[in-house]
Amino acid sequence: MAYLAPIHRPSSVRHALKLRFLSAHEECLVVAKSNRLDFYALTDDGLELQYTRAVYGKITMLEKLRPASSSTDHLFVGTDRYTYFSVSWDPTVGHLRTEKSYTDLSDKTGRDSQSDDRCLIDPSRRFMALALFEGILTVLPLTHKSKKKGDPESGSPGEPAPVRIPELFVRSSAFLHSRNPSSEKEKPRLALLFEDSHDKVGLKIRSLNYAAGGTGEPGSAEFIEEYRFQEQVDLGASHIIPVPAPSYGFLIIAEVSITYVDEVSNHHLIEPLKEATIFVTWAQIDAQRWLLADEYGRTYLLMLLVEDHDVVGWKLHLLGTTSRASVLVYLDAGLVFVGSHQGDSKVIRIQEKSMEVVQTLSNIAPILDFTIMDMGSRAGDAKTNEYSSGQARLVTGSGAFQDGSLRSVRSGVGLEELGNLGEMEHIIELFALRSGSETEFMDMLVVSFIDETRLFSFSGTGEVEEKDDYKGFVLNESTLLAVNVPQNRMLQVTTSSARLLDLESGMTIATWVVPVSQSIIAASSNQYHLALSLGGLEVVILDVSAELQVKARKSFGTDVQISCIDVSAILQDTLIIGFWRGASVSVFNVETLEEIATIKVSEDAGAVPRSVLLTQILPGHLPTLFVAMADGNVVTLSYDSTKASVSDRSSTVLGTQQANFKAIPRDENLFNVFAMCEHPSLIYGSEGRIVYSAVTAENASCVCPFDCEAYPGAIAISTAEDLKIALVDNERTTHVQTLPVGETVRRIAYSTRLKAFGLGTIKRTLKDGVEIVQSHFKLADEVVFSELDTYDLNEDELVESVVRADLDDAVDGSAERFIVGTAYLEDDHPDAVRGRIIVFEVTQDRMLRVVTEVAVKGACRALAMLGGKIVAALVKTVVIYDLEDDALHKIASYRTATAPIDIAVTGNLIAVADIMKSMSIVEFKRGTAGEPDTLTEVGRHFQTAWSTAIADVDDNTYLESDAEGNLMVLRQNITGITADDRRRLEVTSEIRLGEMVNRIRRINVPTSTDATVIPRAFMATVDGSIYLFALIRPSKQDLLMRLQAKIAAYVHSPGNVPFNTYRAFKNEVREAEEPYRFVDGELVEKFLDCAPDMQREIVEGLGVGVEEVRGMVEGLRRLH
């Protein structure tokens, strides 16, 4: 059984709309990103995200409606599963409310529209038409005269009525503006720009006749031809733009001209463009101005020239170049939203004949390829740390042509370095201080080493000075604690003493010295009490306000030694002590050392708590007690001081070693917790739950909050080598670093040894109206993301595949190489050459050198390595090459069903993804006794599937994606009874992802034996999503499947689309009713968002408790 969870959500923008949705007084922008709706508020600085919600289906259309009784607009949404619905905003609960839904408008006999699905609304707001199938328009009335009970109100969609039209391939369509809008008798008119069977472009106008049906019954509709444009329409015509009053008519936008047509007077005005281009989208500004965007990222302003309401011409001004637009939305006051599928979306401001970028919204779509740079370091043979995607850094080839780029993607809590104080080794602790009570910011940084302490002073401008002597501060010993306390004083604790210093006079007010033969090994304090652990055998409480007078002391003896202590800063009279034995911590009254409660934190008697912290992390909740165990476990409990009891126990594995806690102030009286271990994590509260997230701080050893004037909100963080000042995010986000390439990064490979990327790119330029395409192989540095060298491919030759490999070398034995597969665009090359395989080496000065190359008779779609040999997927065959004497020799081949698109190698088995016939498994055998090497098919999936990517995810188990957005897990039953059983691949899991996967990369990460799932692969999609694929442990399979079914019954999507329908496998051959043995992590994780009562209802009958399910789901959430 399989598990799927998103790491990076889709970022591609194809649809956007401005409307008054969240408020009747303010407009907002709704943006569709695959299956998500993002709502943005319009501000002076651009867009600000207000709300986001997932929809069960990929969004194909957006339109606004305004029912008569509503003060805000409603949003009409269409999906790729032919489900359509309207939603409104419910301000009382802050969520979307479904107003009306249509479960299925699909015509089982209809052919899908070859262009995008379109939603057209009559400007009089009386009718809406959906263009979903060739030759069919679905009409929905929006205005109803009937006042009968149960009839929809005015402005709400009525029942759909399908209408057939003879125009099949419609390039563009639009309702024209009514010349008599006050007359309800005037019929809506639809302009159609279409292509006939002779590849000629025509234009017709049809009027809509609609007859209402009875109550609850659909009406009947007919589109009657009213006008046919007699002139020859430009073959490159792509868009119809209706022109409003006072001019009326419409514009035909083509590649070489723009034509204005007045269909009433049969007047038309055509003017050629100065330069031919391909327009892709448009947006209206007012009655005379429109914005146009073309294929090459250029944005234009089109203005009609009008005299006495008659159009006499037009002007087209180039404003500038930005990302290639998928949608344009004019916001207000010259601001325009440019939504892009193949580049960053942007907000631009129109200026006189120019524009400026106001805001950039990152987009990593489409991801054509990606590589995994690292999975986080792991050390030791002890219990393996729980995997988190925050430990993985992925580098993607994103965008297309001029928007092409490399993107470094890492999910986690970001750390932005602000400054470096230099090399410092063996730092064991950090503390931040104020130099006086009147100082608003921290301005002193205490750095503690094994046998000394160093003190740094920070000015308001960020200048740093190290202090050799400071107001009685002891610098020749290691500092265990340094903190400001009331009355303008400072407290310092070393291994031998505790000192209370006056910051104004610099005098030592009081000193408490450790008795002979004892030492202080741990210290903790709040504003009033200081707790010291003497040798782990005794606790001493000193009164800070009474000049370090001993207030209480207690000995525990050698049998019950102290492992850690914490004086709570939020519960002033509470002391937490952890012990080496008994796997427990105890709560004491800090003034009397009277024991209040003992808490057993682990069933393993050998478990040892090594760090404790009691703080407030969730607003409106009980304080949280954090206990870090020596084996890497972190236990959290809610502590009720009034009852001296704990609840909501959960356990999390952060690493193989103990974590050390440091509270980081977040908001008023709220804290985040920085957990230092081999994989540093930030623990924070979000939506009523505790979230653990990896921090992008490698090799960090110590941390402390350092809110200084020059770096407000910063932290000080040390590694084994240096000390830095940095800003840390309050919660987890996806961090994307961009290297603009300006070319399509089609293929990418990474070399750890060379610390470089091999990139296969495609560059497109426009010269004298002609597209020129040139392909390259580039070498790029991994550290600074800079280009090192470039190899130009031949004319009309495109890169198809790139891999990194270790190949035999006559001199060095083994050498690292990049292997590139190519294809030619034309078929007129000599000797039927259709591509090449080129082997590159990287020289010592980091330049590319061709080692060898071989011409092939088919495009080289994919490459892989098999035991030092090269496996190449050509157009109709899979071929194995051997490199000998710097030459490639063909040693075996296998002919595929149609054409291989991807390959995955495991041992001597090659999984071949076929472009039409799913996948097959081929075995490579070395020849014996003079026989040649062979490739023999040993397994096949006998179903039709348009494969896009494949990867092996377990023994004899493969993950395959197809072009229709489905995922399948296939298993070969090698222990089958018959030969046919052993050859036939069976489907063990399947689900509809809804996005086309371009690349699957296998990962191997060790997990703990009690982990719920085992991560196996990353997947990247055309919409910019990155998913984690995992296999579910057999002991958890039944629980997760039943949990998913229960949650699906309680958690609903906008439009009330059933979860099973949304995730059910669907292609042109078959359609399932529900996902098969596949768990959607995004749905399961919604359990944490449910109210406690609903959580109890969901787990009822599952055989487990709420706490166990919550802990399991929280563990799953930490995976990404």
GROMACS .gro file of C-alpha atoms in nm, residues 306-597:
model
  292
  306VAL     CA    1  -1.262   5.650  -3.174
  307GLU     CA    2  -1.437   5.942  -3.349
  308ASP     CA    3  -1.809   5.998  -3.282
  309HIS     CA    4  -1.837   5.645  -3.139
  310ASP     CA    5  -1.685   5.498  -3.455
  311VAL     CA    6  -1.359   5.309  -3.447
  312VAL     CA    7  -1.116   5.463  -3.696
  313GLY     CA    8  -0.800   5.278  -3.595
  314TRP     CA    9  -0.590   5.149  -3.311
  315LYS     CA   10  -0.246   5.189  -3.154
  316LEU     CA   11  -0.034   4.917  -3.001
  317HIS     CA   12   0.240   5.014  -2.752
  318LEU     CA   13   0.500   4.772  -2.617
  319LEU     CA   14   0.516   4.821  -2.238
  320GLY     CA   15   0.791   4.576  -2.154
  321THR     CA   16   0.884   4.214  -2.102
  322THR     CA   17   0.794   3.990  -1.810
  323SER     CA   18   0.704   3.624  -1.760
  324ARG     CA   19   0.503   3.456  -2.034
  325ALA     CA   20   0.146   3.525  -1.919
  326SER     CA   21  -0.128   3.264  -1.889
  327VAL     CA   22  -0.378   3.518  -1.760
  328LEU     CA   23  -0.391   3.897  -1.721
  329VAL     CA   24  -0.610   4.075  -1.465
  330TYR     CA   25  -0.631   4.452  -1.446
  331LEU     CA   26  -0.648   4.528  -1.073
  332ASP     CA   27  -0.679   4.905  -1.032
  333ALA     CA   28  -0.482   5.230  -1.053
  334GLY     CA   29  -0.249   5.094  -1.319
  335LEU     CA   30  -0.171   4.767  -1.137
  336VAL     CA   31  -0.193   4.445  -1.338
  337PHE     CA   32  -0.162   4.083  -1.225
  338VAL     CA   33   0.038   3.869  -1.467
  339GLY     CA   34  -0.035   3.505  -1.389
  340SER     CA   35   0.214   3.265  -1.543
  341HIS     CA   36   0.242   2.892  -1.590
  342GLN     CA   37   0.604   2.883  -1.705
  343GLY     CA   38   0.755   3.167  -1.501
  344ASP     CA   39   0.709   3.372  -1.185
  345SER     CA   40   0.372   3.546  -1.159
  346LYS     CA   41   0.404   3.920  -1.112
  347VAL     CA   42   0.221   4.239  -1.026
  348ILE     CA   43   0.322   4.519  -1.262
  349ARG     CA   44   0.240   4.890  -1.269
  350ILE     CA   45   0.167   5.048  -1.606
  351GLN     CA   46   0.352   5.370  -1.668
  352GLU     CA   47   0.368   5.590  -1.975
  353LYS     CA   48   0.472   5.349  -2.251
  354SER     CA   49   0.652   5.131  -1.994
  355MET     CA   50   0.595   4.925  -1.683
  356GLU     CA   51   0.762   4.832  -1.356
  357VAL     CA   52   0.747   4.513  -1.151
  358VAL     CA   53   0.585   4.577  -0.813
  359GLN     CA   54   0.574   4.223  -0.675
  360THR     CA   55   0.695   3.876  -0.775
  361LEU     CA   56   0.514   3.555  -0.675
  362SER     CA   57   0.749   3.258  -0.703
  363ASN     CA   58   0.653   2.976  -0.939
  364ILE     CA   59   0.865   2.667  -1.001
  365ALA     CA   60   0.635   2.523  -1.269
  366PRO     CA   61   0.668   2.343  -1.494
  367ILE     CA   62   0.926   2.114  -1.336
  368LEU     CA   63   1.078   1.932  -1.630
  369ASP     CA   64   1.343   1.750  -1.428
  370PHE     CA   65   1.499   1.758  -1.081
  371THR     CA   66   1.782   1.608  -0.883
  372ILE     CA   67   1.834   1.542  -0.514
  373MET     CA   68   2.141   1.719  -0.380
  374ASP     CA   69   2.137   1.574  -0.028
  375MET     CA   70   1.910   1.398   0.216
  376GLY     CA   71   2.067   1.532   0.535
  377SER     CA   72   2.363   1.378   0.713
  378ARG     CA   73   2.314   1.077   0.938
  379ALA     CA   74   2.561   0.946   1.187
  380GLY     CA   75   2.593   0.670   1.439
  381ASP     CA   76   2.461   0.320   1.465
  382ALA     CA   77   2.199   0.400   1.726
  383LYS     CA   78   1.830   0.443   1.660
  384THR     CA   79   1.776   0.608   1.322
  385ASN     CA   80   1.621   0.952   1.324
  386GLU     CA   81   1.279   0.997   1.177
  387TYR     CA   82   1.294   1.118   0.816
  388SER     CA   83   1.182   1.470   0.733
  389SER     CA   84   1.175   1.627   0.388
  390GLY     CA   85   1.329   1.934   0.548
  391GLN     CA   86   1.654   1.736   0.539
  392ALA     CA   87   1.633   1.709   0.158
  393ARG     CA   88   1.744   1.973  -0.087
  394LEU     CA   89   1.601   1.938  -0.435
  395VAL     CA   90   1.719   2.131  -0.738
  396THR     CA   91   1.464   2.161  -1.017
  397GLY     CA   92   1.480   2.257  -1.380
  398SER     CA   93   1.183   2.495  -1.391
  399GLY     CA   94   1.013   2.726  -1.636
  400ALA     CA   95   1.044   2.743  -2.012
  401PHE     CA   96   1.254   2.943  -2.259
  402GLN     CA   97   1.321   3.296  -2.130
  403ASP     CA   98   1.161   3.202  -1.796
  404GLY     CA   99   1.380   2.892  -1.753
  405SER     CA  100   1.574   2.865  -1.428
  406LEU     CA  101   1.732   2.639  -1.169
  407ARG     CA  102   1.545   2.636  -0.839
  408SER     CA  103   1.685   2.505  -0.512
  409VAL     CA  104   1.385   2.389  -0.309
  410ARG     CA  105   1.392   2.302   0.059
  411SER     CA  106   1.097   2.277   0.294
  412GLY     CA  107   1.164   2.389   0.646
  413VAL     CA  108   1.227   2.682   0.875
  414GLY     CA  109   1.451   2.926   0.694
  415LEU     CA  110   1.764   3.078   0.838
  416GLU     CA  111   1.893   3.398   0.680
  417GLU     CA  112   2.249   3.481   0.775
  418LEU     CA  113   2.301   3.849   0.863
  419GLY     CA  114   2.660   3.848   0.982
  420ASN     CA  115   2.952   3.629   1.085
  421LEU     CA  116   3.164   3.700   1.394
  422GLY     CA  117   3.448   3.482   1.267
  423GLU     CA  118   3.594   3.143   1.336
  424MET     CA  119   3.532   3.013   1.688
  425GLU     CA  120   3.565   2.648   1.779
  426HIS     CA  121   3.419   2.449   2.070
  427ILE     CA  122   3.141   2.690   2.169
  428ILE     CA  123   2.924   2.521   2.430
  429GLU     CA  124   2.664   2.792   2.509
  430LEU     CA  125   2.539   3.137   2.406
  431PHE     CA  126   2.358   3.406   2.609
  432ALA     CA  127   2.221   3.749   2.518
  433LEU     CA  128   2.220   4.041   2.765
  434ARG     CA  129   2.122   4.406   2.795
  435SER     CA  130   2.396   4.637   2.920
  436GLY     CA  131   2.142   4.834   3.124
  437SER     CA  132   1.777   4.839   3.225
  438GLU     CA  133   1.716   5.145   3.007
  439THR     CA  134   1.841   4.960   2.700
  440GLU     CA  135   1.553   4.843   2.482
  441PHE     CA  136   1.752   4.591   2.278
  442MET     CA  137   2.003   4.321   2.355
  443ASP     CA  138   2.353   4.457   2.302
  444MET     CA  139   2.584   4.203   2.472
  445LEU     CA  140   2.654   3.850   2.350
  446VAL     CA  141   2.813   3.601   2.592
  447VAL     CA  142   2.999   3.313   2.423
  448SER     CA  143   3.094   3.028   2.654
  449PHE     CA  144   3.376   2.784   2.575
  450ILE     CA  145   3.508   2.479   2.763
  451ASP     CA  146   3.749   2.681   2.979
  452GLU     CA  147   3.674   3.047   2.908
  453THR     CA  148   3.407   3.303   2.826
  454ARG     CA  149   3.420   3.578   2.563
  455LEU     CA  150   3.200   3.888   2.563
  456PHE     CA  151   3.097   4.090   2.256
  457SER     CA  152   2.931   4.432   2.257
  458PHE     CA  153   2.708   4.544   1.967
  459SER     CA  154   2.642   4.908   1.877
  460GLY     CA  155   2.316   5.034   1.728
  461THR     CA  156   2.472   5.024   1.382
  462GLY     CA  157   2.595   4.666   1.416
  463GLU     CA  158   2.959   4.736   1.500
  464VAL     CA  159   3.108   4.465   1.724
  465GLU     CA  160   3.369   4.505   1.999
  466GLU     CA  161   3.507   4.225   2.213
  467LYS     CA  162   3.538   4.312   2.583
  468ASP     CA  163   3.846   4.207   2.776
  469ASP     CA  164   3.686   4.312   3.103
  470TYR     CA  165   3.326   4.400   3.182
  471LYS     CA  166   3.171   4.498   3.516
  472GLY     CA  167   3.298   4.207   3.720
  473PHE     CA  168   3.208   3.944   3.462
  474VAL     CA  169   3.423   3.629   3.500
  475LEU     CA  170   3.591   3.548   3.169
  476ASN     CA  171   3.844   3.281   3.267
  477GLU     CA  172   3.581   3.013   3.330
  478SER     CA  173   3.306   2.852   3.130
  479THR     CA  174   2.970   3.026   3.178
  480LEU     CA  175   2.669   2.801   3.246
  481LEU     CA  176   2.415   3.085   3.268
  482ALA     CA  177   2.406   3.460   3.205
  483VAL     CA  178   2.081   3.655   3.231
  484ASN     CA  179   1.944   3.999   3.316
  485VAL     CA  180   1.742   4.019   3.639
  486PRO     CA  181   1.539   4.301   3.799
  487GLN     CA  182   1.693   4.614   3.956
  488ASN     CA  183   1.937   4.663   3.668
  489ARG     CA  184   2.136   4.358   3.764
  490MET     CA  185   2.295   4.066   3.583
  491LEU     CA  186   2.340   3.707   3.695
  492GLN     CA  187   2.637   3.494   3.591
  493VAL     CA  188   2.685   3.129   3.685
  494THR     CA  189   3.011   2.942   3.627
  495THR     CA  190   3.115   2.595   3.737
  496SER     CA  191   3.247   2.735   4.068
  497SER     CA  192   3.017   3.022   4.164
  498ALA     CA  193   2.707   3.234   4.105
  499ARG     CA  194   2.758   3.611   4.087
  500LEU     CA  195   2.507   3.897   4.102
  501LEU     CA  196   2.642   4.208   3.926
  502ASP     CA  197   2.520   4.567   3.931
  503LEU     CA  198   2.518   4.698   3.572
  504GLU     CA  199   2.524   5.067   3.669
  505SER     CA  200   2.820   5.062   3.906
  506GLY     CA  201   2.991   4.748   3.776
  507MET     CA  202   3.017   4.619   4.134
  508THR     CA  203   2.968   4.258   4.239
  509ILE     CA  204   2.669   4.265   4.473
  510ALA     CA  205   2.678   3.904   4.587
  511THR     CA  206   2.865   3.584   4.523
  512TRP     CA  207   2.770   3.228   4.610
  513VAL     CA  208   3.063   2.993   4.598
  514VAL     CA  209   3.036   2.617   4.555
  515PRO     CA  210   3.145   2.411   4.855
  516VAL     CA  211   3.484   2.245   4.832
  517SER     CA  212   3.500   1.928   4.615
  518GLN     CA  213   3.171   2.015   4.444
  519SER     CA  214   3.093   2.191   4.117
  520ILE     CA  215   2.794   2.335   3.940
  521ILE     CA  216   2.699   2.123   3.637
  522ALA     CA  217   2.365   2.285   3.546
  523ALA     CA  218   2.185   2.611   3.619
  524SER     CA  219   1.846   2.764   3.540
  525SER     CA  220   1.670   3.077   3.657
  526ASN     CA  221   1.376   3.309   3.619
  527GLN     CA  222   1.350   3.666   3.748
  528TYR     CA  223   1.331   3.557   4.113
  529HIS     CA  224   1.495   3.218   4.164
  530LEU     CA  225   1.817   3.051   4.060
  531ALA     CA  226   1.840   2.669   4.067
  532LEU     CA  227   2.182   2.502   4.071
  533SER     CA  228   2.265   2.133   4.028
  534LEU     CA  229   2.575   2.044   4.233
  535GLY     CA  230   2.739   1.738   4.082
  536GLY     CA  231   2.401   1.598   3.991
  537LEU     CA  232   2.346   1.500   4.356
  538GLU     CA  233   2.203   1.815   4.512
  539VAL     CA  234   1.982   2.109   4.411
  540VAL     CA  235   2.030   2.451   4.565
  541ILE     CA  236   1.779   2.736   4.526
  542LEU     CA  237   1.914   3.091   4.556
  543ASP     CA  238   1.693   3.397   4.597
  544VAL     CA  239   1.787   3.643   4.323
  545SER     CA  240   1.604   3.932   4.487
  546ALA     CA  241   1.773   3.865   4.826
  547GLU     CA  242   2.132   3.878   4.706
  548LEU     CA  243   2.165   3.504   4.639
  549GLN     CA  244   2.060   3.384   4.980
  550VAL     CA  245   2.002   3.010   4.995
  551LYS     CA  246   1.629   2.957   4.999
  552ALA     CA  247   1.618   2.578   4.981
  553ARG     CA  248   1.841   2.282   4.911
  554LYS     CA  249   1.782   1.913   4.867
  555SER     CA  250   2.006   1.611   4.824
  556PHE     CA  251   1.900   1.319   4.605
  557GLY     CA  252   2.189   1.077   4.656
  558THR     CA  253   2.384   0.865   4.413
  559ASP     CA  254   2.091   0.634   4.336
  560VAL     CA  255   1.874   0.915   4.197
  561GLN     CA  256   2.104   1.153   4.018
  562ILE     CA  257   1.992   1.474   3.847
  563SER     CA  258   2.018   1.484   3.466
  564CYS     CA  259   1.861   1.825   3.391
  565ILE     CA  260   1.674   2.116   3.552
  566ASP     CA  261   1.449   2.404   3.445
  567VAL     CA  262   1.309   2.692   3.649
  568SER     CA  263   0.995   2.795   3.462
  569ALA     CA  264   0.978   3.151   3.333
  570ILE     CA  265   0.598   3.135   3.296
  571LEU     CA  266   0.514   2.955   3.624
  572GLN     CA  267   0.741   3.143   3.864
  573ASP     CA  268   0.716   2.892   4.149
  574THR     CA  269   0.776   2.578   3.944
  575LEU     CA  270   1.096   2.375   3.908
  576ILE     CA  271   1.127   2.075   3.676
  577ILE     CA  272   1.399   1.817   3.746
  578GLY     CA  273   1.490   1.519   3.527
  579PHE     CA  274   1.663   1.210   3.667
  580TRP     CA  275   1.906   0.956   3.528
  581ARG     CA  276   1.695   0.666   3.648
  582GLY     CA  277   1.331   0.579   3.624
  583ALA     CA  278   1.265   0.758   3.291
  584SER     CA  279   1.086   1.032   3.482
  585VAL     CA  280   1.083   1.402   3.565
  586SER     CA  281   0.948   1.561   3.881
  587VAL     CA  282   0.776   1.892   3.948
  588PHE     CA  283   0.885   2.083   4.260
  589ASN     CA  284   0.788   2.402   4.435
  590VAL     CA  285   1.094   2.614   4.369
  591GLU     CA  286   1.085   2.792   4.705
  592THR     CA  287   1.055   2.483   4.927
  593LEU     CA  288   1.169   2.201   4.696
  594GLU     CA  289   0.856   2.018   4.796
  595GLU     CA  290   0.775   1.755   4.534
  596ILE     CA  291   0.441   1.823   4.365
  597ALA     CA  292   0.424   1.550   4.101
   0.00000   0.00000   0.00000
